[in-house]
CSV table of C-alpha atoms and ligand atoms in Angstrom, one decimal:
chain,number,residue,atom,x,y,z
A,2,MET,CA,116.8,94.9,147.7
A,3,TYR,CA,113.8,93.7,145.7
A,4,ALA,CA,112.1,92.0,148.8
A,5,SER,CA,111.1,95.4,150.3
A,6,VAL,CA,110.0,96.8,147.0
A,7,GLN,CA,108.0,93.7,146.3
A,8,THR,CA,106.1,94.1,149.5
A,9,GLN,CA,105.3,97.7,148.6
A,10,LEU,CA,104.2,96.8,145.1
A,11,ARG,CA,102.0,94.0,146.3
A,12,GLN,CA,100.4,96.4,148.7
A,13,THR,CA,99.7,98.8,145.9
A,14,LEU,CA,98.2,96.1,143.8
A,15,ASP,CA,96.0,95.1,146.8
A,16,GLU,CA,94.8,98.7,147.1
A,17,ILE,CA,93.9,98.8,143.4
A,18,ARG,CA,92.0,95.5,143.9
A,19,SER,CA,90.1,96.6,147.0
A,20,ALA,CA,89.2,99.9,145.4
A,21,GLY,CA,87.5,97.9,142.6
A,22,LEU,CA,89.9,99.5,140.1
A,23,TYR,CA,91.8,96.4,139.0
A,24,LYS,CA,91.6,96.0,135.2
A,25,GLN,CA,91.3,92.4,134.0
A,26,GLU,CA,92.1,91.9,130.3
A,27,ARG,CA,89.6,89.8,128.4
A,28,LEU,CA,91.3,87.4,126.0
A,29,LEU,CA,90.1,87.3,122.5
A,30,ALA,CA,90.6,84.2,120.4
A,31,SER,CA,89.6,85.8,117.1
A,32,PRO,CA,90.3,88.9,115.0
A,33,GLN,CA,88.8,92.2,116.1
A,34,SER,CA,85.3,92.5,114.6
A,35,ALA,CA,81.6,92.9,115.4
A,36,HIS,CA,81.5,89.2,116.1
A,37,ILE,CA,84.3,87.9,118.2
A,38,ARG,CA,85.3,84.9,120.2
A,39,ALA,CA,86.1,85.8,123.8
A,40,GLU,CA,87.9,83.2,126.0
A,41,GLY,CA,85.5,82.0,128.7
A,42,SER,CA,82.4,83.6,127.0
A,43,GLY,CA,82.4,82.0,123.5
A,44,ASP,CA,81.1,83.8,120.5
A,45,VAL,CA,79.8,87.3,121.5
A,46,LEU,CA,78.7,90.5,119.8
A,47,ASN,CA,81.2,93.2,120.4
A,48,PHE,CA,80.0,96.7,121.2
A,49,CYS,CA,83.1,98.1,122.8
A,50,ALA,CA,85.8,98.5,120.1
A,51,ASN,CA,86.8,101.7,118.4
A,52,ASN,CA,86.4,99.8,115.1
A,53,TYR,CA,83.9,102.4,113.9
A,54,LEU,CA,84.1,101.6,110.2
A,55,GLY,CA,84.6,97.9,110.6
A,56,LEU,CA,88.0,98.0,108.9
A,57,ALA,CA,90.0,96.1,111.6
A,58,ASP,CA,89.6,92.9,109.7
A,59,HIS,CA,88.3,94.2,106.3
A,60,PRO,CA,89.5,91.9,103.5
A,61,ASP,CA,91.0,94.8,101.5
A,62,VAL,CA,93.0,96.1,104.4
A,63,VAL,CA,94.2,92.6,105.4
A,64,ALA,CA,95.2,91.9,101.7
A,65,ALA,CA,97.1,95.1,101.4
A,66,ALA,CA,99.0,94.4,104.7
A,67,LYS,CA,99.8,90.8,103.5
A,68,GLN,CA,101.0,92.1,100.1
A,69,ALA,CA,103.2,94.7,101.9
A,70,LEU,CA,105.1,91.9,103.7
A,71,ASP,CA,106.3,90.7,100.3
A,72,ASP,CA,106.8,94.1,98.8
A,73,TRP,CA,108.2,96.1,101.7
A,74,GLY,CA,109.4,93.5,104.3
A,75,PHE,CA,108.5,93.1,107.9
A,76,GLY,CA,110.2,95.9,109.8
A,77,MET,CA,112.1,99.1,109.3
A,78,ALA,CA,114.8,98.7,112.0
A,79,SER,CA,115.4,102.5,111.9
A,80,VAL,CA,114.0,105.8,112.9
A,81,ARG,CA,112.5,107.8,110.0
A,82,PHE,CA,115.4,110.2,109.5
A,83,ILE,CA,118.2,107.7,109.3
A,84,CYS,CA,117.0,104.9,107.0
A,85,GLY,CA,113.4,104.3,108.1
A,86,THR,CA,111.4,106.2,105.4
A,87,GLN,CA,109.9,104.2,102.6
A,88,THR,CA,108.1,106.0,99.8
A,89,GLN,CA,104.8,104.6,101.2
A,90,HIS,CA,105.4,106.4,104.5
A,91,THR,CA,105.4,109.7,102.6
A,92,VAL,CA,102.4,108.6,100.5
A,93,LEU,CA,100.5,107.9,103.7
A,94,GLU,CA,101.3,111.3,105.1
A,95,GLN,CA,100.1,113.0,101.9
A,96,ARG,CA,96.9,110.9,101.9
A,97,LEU,CA,96.2,111.9,105.5
A,98,SER,CA,96.7,115.6,104.6
A,99,ARG,CA,94.3,115.2,101.8
A,100,LEU,CA,91.6,113.6,104.0
A,101,LEU,CA,92.1,116.3,106.7
A,102,GLY,CA,92.5,119.3,104.4
A,103,THR,CA,95.8,120.2,105.9
A,104,GLU,CA,99.1,121.3,104.4
A,105,ALA,CA,101.3,118.5,105.8
A,106,THR,CA,101.3,115.4,108.1
A,107,ILE,CA,104.0,113.6,110.1
A,108,LEU,CA,103.5,110.0,111.3
A,109,PHE,CA,104.3,108.8,114.8
A,110,SER,CA,104.2,105.4,116.4
A,111,SER,CA,101.0,106.3,118.0
A,112,CYS,CA,98.8,109.3,118.8
A,113,PHE,CA,100.1,109.0,122.3
A,114,ASP,CA,103.5,109.8,120.9
A,115,ALA,CA,102.2,112.5,118.6
A,116,ASN,CA,100.7,114.3,121.6
A,117,GLY,CA,103.8,113.5,123.6
A,118,GLY,CA,106.0,115.3,121.0
A,119,VAL,CA,103.9,118.2,119.6
A,120,PHE,CA,103.7,120.6,122.6
A,121,GLU,CA,107.4,120.8,123.6
A,122,VAL,CA,108.4,121.7,120.0
A,123,LEU,CA,105.9,124.6,119.7
A,124,LEU,CA,105.6,126.0,123.2
A,125,ASP,CA,108.0,127.2,125.9
A,126,GLU,CA,108.0,129.3,129.1
A,127,ARG,CA,106.9,132.4,127.1
A,128,ASP,CA,103.7,130.6,126.1
A,129,VAL,CA,100.3,129.5,127.5
A,130,VAL,CA,98.5,126.3,126.7
A,131,ILE,CA,94.8,126.2,127.5
A,132,SER,CA,93.4,122.7,127.7
A,133,ASP,CA,89.9,121.2,128.1
A,134,GLU,CA,89.7,119.4,131.5
A,135,LEU,CA,88.5,116.2,129.9
A,136,ASN,CA,91.3,116.0,127.3
A,137,HIS,CA,92.9,112.6,126.7
A,138,ALA,CA,95.7,111.4,129.0
A,139,SER,CA,98.3,111.7,126.2
A,140,ILE,CA,97.5,115.4,125.9
A,141,ILE,CA,97.9,115.9,129.6
A,142,ASP,CA,101.3,114.1,129.5
A,143,GLY,CA,102.4,116.0,126.4
A,144,ILE,CA,101.6,119.3,128.0
A,145,ARG,CA,103.6,118.2,131.1
A,146,LEU,CA,106.6,117.8,128.9
A,147,CYS,CA,106.6,121.4,127.7
A,148,LYS,CA,107.5,124.5,129.7
A,149,ALA,CA,104.4,126.6,128.8
A,150,GLN,CA,102.2,127.9,131.5
A,151,ARG,CA,99.2,125.6,131.8
A,152,ARG,CA,95.6,126.5,132.1
A,153,ARG,CA,92.5,124.3,132.1
A,154,TYR,CA,89.0,125.1,131.2
A,155,ARG,CA,85.8,123.3,132.1
A,156,ASN,CA,84.7,120.7,129.6
A,157,ARG,CA,83.3,122.5,126.5
A,158,ASP,CA,82.7,125.7,128.6
A,159,LEU,CA,83.2,128.7,126.3
A,160,ASP,CA,82.9,131.2,129.1
A,161,ASP,CA,85.6,129.5,131.1
A,162,LEU,CA,87.7,129.3,127.9
A,163,ARG,CA,87.3,133.0,127.4
A,164,ALA,CA,88.3,133.7,131.0
A,165,GLN,CA,91.4,131.7,130.6
A,166,LEU,CA,92.3,133.5,127.3
A,167,GLU,CA,91.7,136.8,128.9
A,168,ALA,CA,94.1,135.9,131.7
A,169,SER,CA,96.9,135.0,129.3
A,170,THR,CA,97.1,137.9,126.8
A,171,ASP,CA,100.7,138.7,127.7
A,172,ALA,CA,102.0,135.4,126.4
A,173,ARG,CA,104.0,135.1,123.2
A,174,ARG,CA,101.8,132.2,122.0
A,175,ARG,CA,98.4,130.9,123.2
A,176,MET,CA,97.2,127.5,122.2
A,177,ILE,CA,93.7,126.1,122.8
A,178,VAL,CA,93.8,122.3,123.0
A,179,THR,CA,90.8,120.0,122.8
A,180,ASP,CA,89.7,116.5,122.0
A,181,GLY,CA,87.4,116.6,118.9
A,182,VAL,CA,85.1,114.1,120.6
A,183,PHE,CA,85.1,113.3,124.3
A,184,SER,CA,85.3,109.6,124.6
A,185,MET,CA,83.2,109.0,127.7
A,186,ASP,CA,80.3,111.1,126.6
A,187,GLY,CA,80.4,111.0,122.8
A,188,TYR,CA,80.1,114.8,122.9
A,189,LEU,CA,81.8,116.9,120.2
A,190,ALA,CA,83.9,119.9,121.1
A,191,PRO,CA,82.1,123.1,119.8
A,192,LEU,CA,84.9,123.9,117.4
A,193,ASP,CA,83.0,126.7,115.6
A,194,GLU,CA,82.8,128.7,118.8
A,195,ILE,CA,86.2,127.7,120.0
A,196,CYS,CA,87.7,128.9,116.7
A,197,ALA,CA,85.8,132.2,117.0
A,198,LEU,CA,87.3,132.7,120.4
A,199,ALA,CA,90.7,131.7,119.0
A,200,ASP,CA,90.3,134.4,116.3
A,201,GLU,CA,89.4,137.0,118.9
A,202,PHE,CA,92.4,136.2,121.1
A,203,ASP,CA,94.8,135.3,118.3
A,204,ALA,CA,95.3,131.8,119.6
A,205,LEU,CA,96.4,128.6,117.9
A,206,VAL,CA,94.0,125.7,117.9
A,207,LEU,CA,94.9,122.0,118.3
A,208,VAL,CA,92.3,119.3,118.0
A,209,ASP,CA,93.0,115.6,118.9
A,210,ASP,CA,90.5,114.0,116.5
A,211,SER,CA,91.2,110.3,117.3
A,212,HIS,CA,87.5,109.5,117.8
A,213,ALA,CA,86.3,111.2,114.7
A,214,VAL,CA,88.6,111.0,111.7
A,215,GLY,CA,87.2,108.7,109.0
A,216,PHE,CA,83.6,109.0,109.9
A,217,VAL,CA,82.7,112.4,111.4
A,218,GLY,CA,82.2,115.2,108.7
A,219,ALA,CA,80.8,114.7,105.2
A,220,THR,CA,83.9,113.1,103.8
A,221,GLY,CA,85.3,111.7,107.1
A,222,GLY,CA,87.6,114.7,107.6
A,223,GLY,CA,86.7,114.8,111.3
A,224,THR,CA,85.2,117.4,113.7
A,225,PRO,CA,86.9,120.4,111.9
A,226,GLU,CA,85.1,119.4,108.7
A,227,HIS,CA,81.8,118.8,110.6
A,228,PHE,CA,82.0,122.4,112.0
A,229,GLY,CA,83.3,124.0,108.8
A,230,VAL,CA,86.5,125.2,110.5
A,231,ARG,CA,89.2,123.2,108.6
A,232,GLU,CA,91.0,126.4,107.5
A,233,ARG,CA,91.1,127.7,111.1
A,234,VAL,CA,92.2,124.7,113.1
A,235,ASP,CA,96.0,124.9,113.1
A,236,ILE,CA,96.9,121.4,114.3
A,237,VAL,CA,95.1,118.0,114.2
A,238,THR,CA,96.5,115.0,116.0
A,239,GLY,CA,95.0,111.6,115.6
A,240,THR,CA,95.4,107.8,115.5
A,241,LEU,CA,95.5,105.0,112.9
A,242,GLY,CA,94.4,102.8,115.8
A,243,LYS,CA,90.7,103.4,115.7
A,244,ALA,CA,88.5,103.9,112.6
A,245,LEU,CA,91.4,103.8,110.1
A,246,GLY,CA,92.0,100.1,110.3
A,247,GLY,CA,92.8,100.1,114.0
A,248,ALA,CA,96.4,98.7,113.9
A,249,SER,CA,98.7,101.4,115.3
A,250,GLY,CA,100.3,104.7,114.4
A,251,GLY,CA,99.4,108.3,114.9
A,252,TYR,CA,100.0,111.6,113.3
A,253,VAL,CA,100.2,115.4,113.6
A,254,SER,CA,98.6,117.1,110.6
A,255,ALA,CA,99.1,120.8,110.5
A,256,ARG,CA,100.4,123.9,108.8
A,257,ALA,CA,103.6,123.2,106.7
A,258,GLU,CA,106.1,124.9,109.1
A,259,ILE,CA,104.7,123.2,112.1
A,260,VAL,CA,105.2,119.7,110.5
A,261,GLU,CA,108.6,120.7,109.2
A,262,LEU,CA,109.7,121.7,112.7
A,263,LEU,CA,108.3,118.6,114.2
A,264,ARG,CA,110.4,116.5,111.9
A,265,GLN,CA,113.5,118.3,113.2
A,266,ARG,CA,112.6,118.4,116.9
A,267,ALA,CA,109.8,116.0,118.0
A,268,ARG,CA,111.5,113.5,120.3
A,269,PRO,CA,109.1,110.6,119.8
A,270,TYR,CA,109.7,111.0,116.1
A,271,LEU,CA,113.4,111.3,116.2
A,272,PHE,CA,114.0,108.5,118.8
A,273,SER,CA,111.4,105.9,118.0
A,274,ASN,CA,111.1,103.4,115.2
A,275,ALA,CA,109.2,104.1,111.9
A,276,VAL,CA,105.7,102.7,111.5
A,277,ALA,CA,105.8,99.1,110.3
A,278,PRO,CA,105.5,98.6,106.5
A,279,SER,CA,102.5,96.3,106.6
A,280,VAL,CA,100.7,98.8,108.9
A,281,VAL,CA,101.4,101.6,106.5
A,282,ALA,CA,100.0,99.6,103.6
A,283,GLY,CA,97.0,98.5,105.5
A,284,SER,CA,96.3,102.0,106.6
A,285,LEU,CA,96.5,103.2,103.0
A,286,ALA,CA,93.9,100.6,102.1
A,287,ALA,CA,91.7,101.8,104.9
A,288,LEU,CA,92.1,105.4,103.6
A,289,ASP,CA,91.1,104.2,100.1
A,290,ILE,CA,87.9,102.8,101.6
A,291,VAL,CA,87.2,106.0,103.6
A,292,ALA,CA,87.8,108.2,100.5
A,293,GLY,CA,86.2,105.9,97.9
A,294,SER,CA,82.7,105.6,99.2
A,295,ASP,CA,80.3,106.8,101.9
A,296,ALA,CA,78.9,103.3,102.4
A,297,ALA,CA,80.7,102.4,105.7
A,298,ARG,CA,80.0,105.9,107.1
A,299,ALA,CA,76.3,105.5,106.1
A,300,ALA,CA,76.1,102.1,107.7
A,301,LEU,CA,77.6,103.5,110.9
A,302,ARG,CA,75.2,106.4,110.9
A,303,GLU,CA,72.2,104.0,110.4
A,304,ASN,CA,73.3,101.7,113.2
A,305,THR,CA,73.9,104.6,115.6
A,306,ALA,CA,70.5,106.1,114.8
A,307,LEU,CA,68.8,102.8,115.2
A,308,PHE,CA,70.4,102.1,118.5
A,309,ARG,CA,69.7,105.5,119.9
A,310,SER,CA,66.0,105.5,118.8
A,311,ARG,CA,65.4,101.9,120.0
A,312,MET,CA,67.0,102.6,123.4
A,313,ALA,CA,65.0,105.8,123.8
A,314,ALA,CA,61.8,103.8,123.0
A,315,GLU,CA,62.7,101.3,125.7
A,316,GLY,CA,63.1,104.0,128.2
A,317,PHE,CA,66.9,104.0,128.7
A,318,ASP,CA,68.8,107.2,129.4
A,319,VAL,CA,71.3,107.6,126.6
A,320,LEU,CA,73.4,110.8,126.5
A,321,ARG,CA,72.2,112.7,123.5
A,322,GLY,CA,74.1,113.1,120.3
A,323,GLU,CA,74.8,111.5,116.9
A,324,HIS,CA,78.2,110.0,117.7
A,325,PRO,CA,78.6,106.1,117.7
A,326,ILE,CA,79.8,106.4,121.3
A,327,CYS,CA,76.4,105.9,123.1
A,328,PRO,CA,76.7,106.1,126.9
A,329,VAL,CA,73.7,104.4,128.6
A,330,MET,CA,73.5,106.0,132.0
A,331,PHE,CA,72.8,104.0,135.2
A,332,GLY,CA,74.3,106.3,137.8
A,333,ASP,CA,75.1,103.6,140.3
A,334,ALA,CA,78.5,101.8,139.6
A,335,ARG,CA,77.4,98.4,140.8
A,336,ARG,CA,74.2,98.5,138.8
A,337,ALA,CA,76.1,99.4,135.6
A,338,ALA,CA,78.6,96.6,136.2
A,339,SER,CA,76.0,94.0,137.0
A,340,ILE,CA,74.0,94.9,133.8
A,341,ALA,CA,77.2,94.5,131.8
A,342,ASP,CA,77.9,91.1,133.4
A,343,ARG,CA,74.4,89.9,132.6
A,344,MET,CA,74.7,91.1,129.0
A,345,LEU,CA,78.0,89.3,128.5
A,346,ALA,CA,76.3,86.1,129.7
A,347,ASP,CA,73.7,86.9,127.0
A,348,GLY,CA,76.4,87.1,124.3
A,349,ILE,CA,76.7,90.9,124.2
A,350,TYR,CA,80.1,92.4,125.1
A,351,VAL,CA,79.8,95.9,126.6
A,352,ILE,CA,81.8,97.7,129.2
A,353,ALA,CA,80.7,99.6,132.3
A,354,PHE,CA,82.6,102.7,133.3
A,355,SER,CA,82.5,104.2,136.8
A,356,PHE,CA,84.5,106.6,139.0
A,357,PRO,CA,87.3,107.7,138.6
A,358,VAL,CA,86.9,107.4,134.8
A,359,VAL,CA,83.6,109.2,134.9
A,360,PRO,CA,82.1,111.4,137.8
A,361,ARG,CA,80.7,109.6,140.8
A,362,ASP,CA,77.0,108.7,140.4
A,363,ARG,CA,77.5,109.0,136.6
A,364,ALA,CA,78.3,105.3,136.0
A,365,ARG,CA,77.4,104.1,132.5
A,366,ILE,CA,77.7,101.4,129.9
A,367,ARG,CA,79.4,102.8,126.9
A,368,VAL,CA,78.1,101.2,123.7
A,369,GLN,CA,80.1,101.8,120.6
A,370,LEU,CA,78.5,101.1,117.2
A,371,SER,CA,80.4,100.0,114.1
A,372,ALA,CA,79.6,99.8,110.4
A,373,ALA,CA,80.3,96.1,110.8
A,374,HIS,CA,77.2,95.6,112.9
A,375,SER,CA,74.0,94.5,111.2
A,376,ALA,CA,70.6,95.9,112.1
A,377,GLU,CA,69.9,92.5,113.7
A,378,ASP,CA,73.1,92.9,115.9
A,379,VAL,CA,71.9,96.3,117.1
A,380,GLU,CA,68.4,94.8,117.9
A,381,ARG,CA,70.1,92.0,119.9
A,382,CYS,CA,72.1,94.5,121.9
A,383,VAL,CA,68.9,96.5,122.7
A,384,ALA,CA,67.1,93.3,123.7
A,385,ALA,CA,70.0,92.3,126.0
A,386,PHE,CA,69.7,95.7,127.8
A,387,VAL,CA,66.0,95.1,128.2
A,388,SER,CA,66.3,91.6,129.6
A,389,ALA,CA,69.3,92.5,131.9
A,390,ARG,CA,67.2,95.4,133.3
A,391,ALA,CA,64.3,93.1,133.9
A,392,ALA,CA,66.5,90.5,135.6
A,393,GLU,CA,67.9,93.2,137.8
A,394,ALA,CA,64.4,94.3,138.9
A,395,ALA,CA,63.3,90.7,139.6
B,9,LIG,C1,92.9,106.6,121.4
B,9,LIG,C2,93.3,108.0,121.7
B,9,LIG,C3,94.7,108.4,121.7
B,9,LIG,C4,95.8,107.3,121.7
B,9,LIG,O1,95.9,106.8,120.4
B,9,LIG,P1,97.0,105.7,120.1
B,9,LIG,O2,97.3,105.8,118.7
B,9,LIG,O3,96.4,104.4,120.5
B,9,LIG,O4,98.2,106.0,121.0
B,9,LIG,C5,95.0,109.7,121.8
B,9,LIG,N1,94.1,110.7,122.0
B,9,LIG,C6,92.7,110.4,121.9
B,9,LIG,C7,91.7,111.5,122.1
B,9,LIG,C8,92.3,109.0,121.8
B,9,LIG,O5,91.0,108.7,121.8
């Protein structure tokens, strides 16, 4: 039986390769950080992690995770509702609620799971879900799992969102769903205006704030804090796998009844293991750092501003904004890829993105700044862009 399937699978793999879409994993031989060791490339400066606050190998986070192995053991070997809830799981949920200004929070194994569970519990065939076209894959999949009528609006396009809302006024519930930050562009969703429309049409608002919580907003409360709409956003989903230590785990943070119902009905919560004790403890330490001082956020802001202004001065086309996702636009896919290759040879690790991840002729190198970078690191990255461009032209 397998022989014929094998032929088919090999053919599919060949198609992926010949389309230039085959993803090769780079092997790291070091912890995740600003400075990493990459197999085959040696010591390089890393500008493509979601390690925004530099907490992935922060000594306080690592120490808390180590201590938790002694205090709480290695694994839970249970889902939450049977015997998988330690007191620290509930503390972490409370601490996330405090950071986000929400009533309650429920942990999941990942944000992918959080988004996989939230829609089915809240929406059925009587309802309409209205989703930004550039929302994360986990939102798309989560929406597929619910029976609500689906509508898409053009990225951050309020006129189109209004049109979709107008077309769905006979639904029992309407839910607007958006990423807080769009990861390929670093653009923020206009939550103030989205919430105003939600008020007008009596719609729920869900924001996936994975690329914002911890560093966007005055206290790291994310895009709802940045736009002053924390009271109006009904549901925030997010990850512990980016700024907040970067290990794993996700959450839904929302109004009390929503979280209470998710604990009863969300399938990835009911049928998947509890977050590991050392990850819970490390994430709590990360939240201490986020809540305790503005230092990491300030360093991230300064590095982002430095990179953006130096790149503009060197004549590169960087999509505008203030987010540490800085897309350097090249248009042509081969050019972006060859610049990234040259930069890696120069000790700077960046990734080029092209179709189908971004539109055709909008190929780019996505640089992500971190609080762990020094000003000198940022200058080295800019210098590598300049010399790669010069080598291209030669
Ligand atoms: C990274 C990301 C996720 C997935 O988070 P995990 O916890 O790694 O599953 C979901 N949504 C968005 C918008 C993300 O950026």
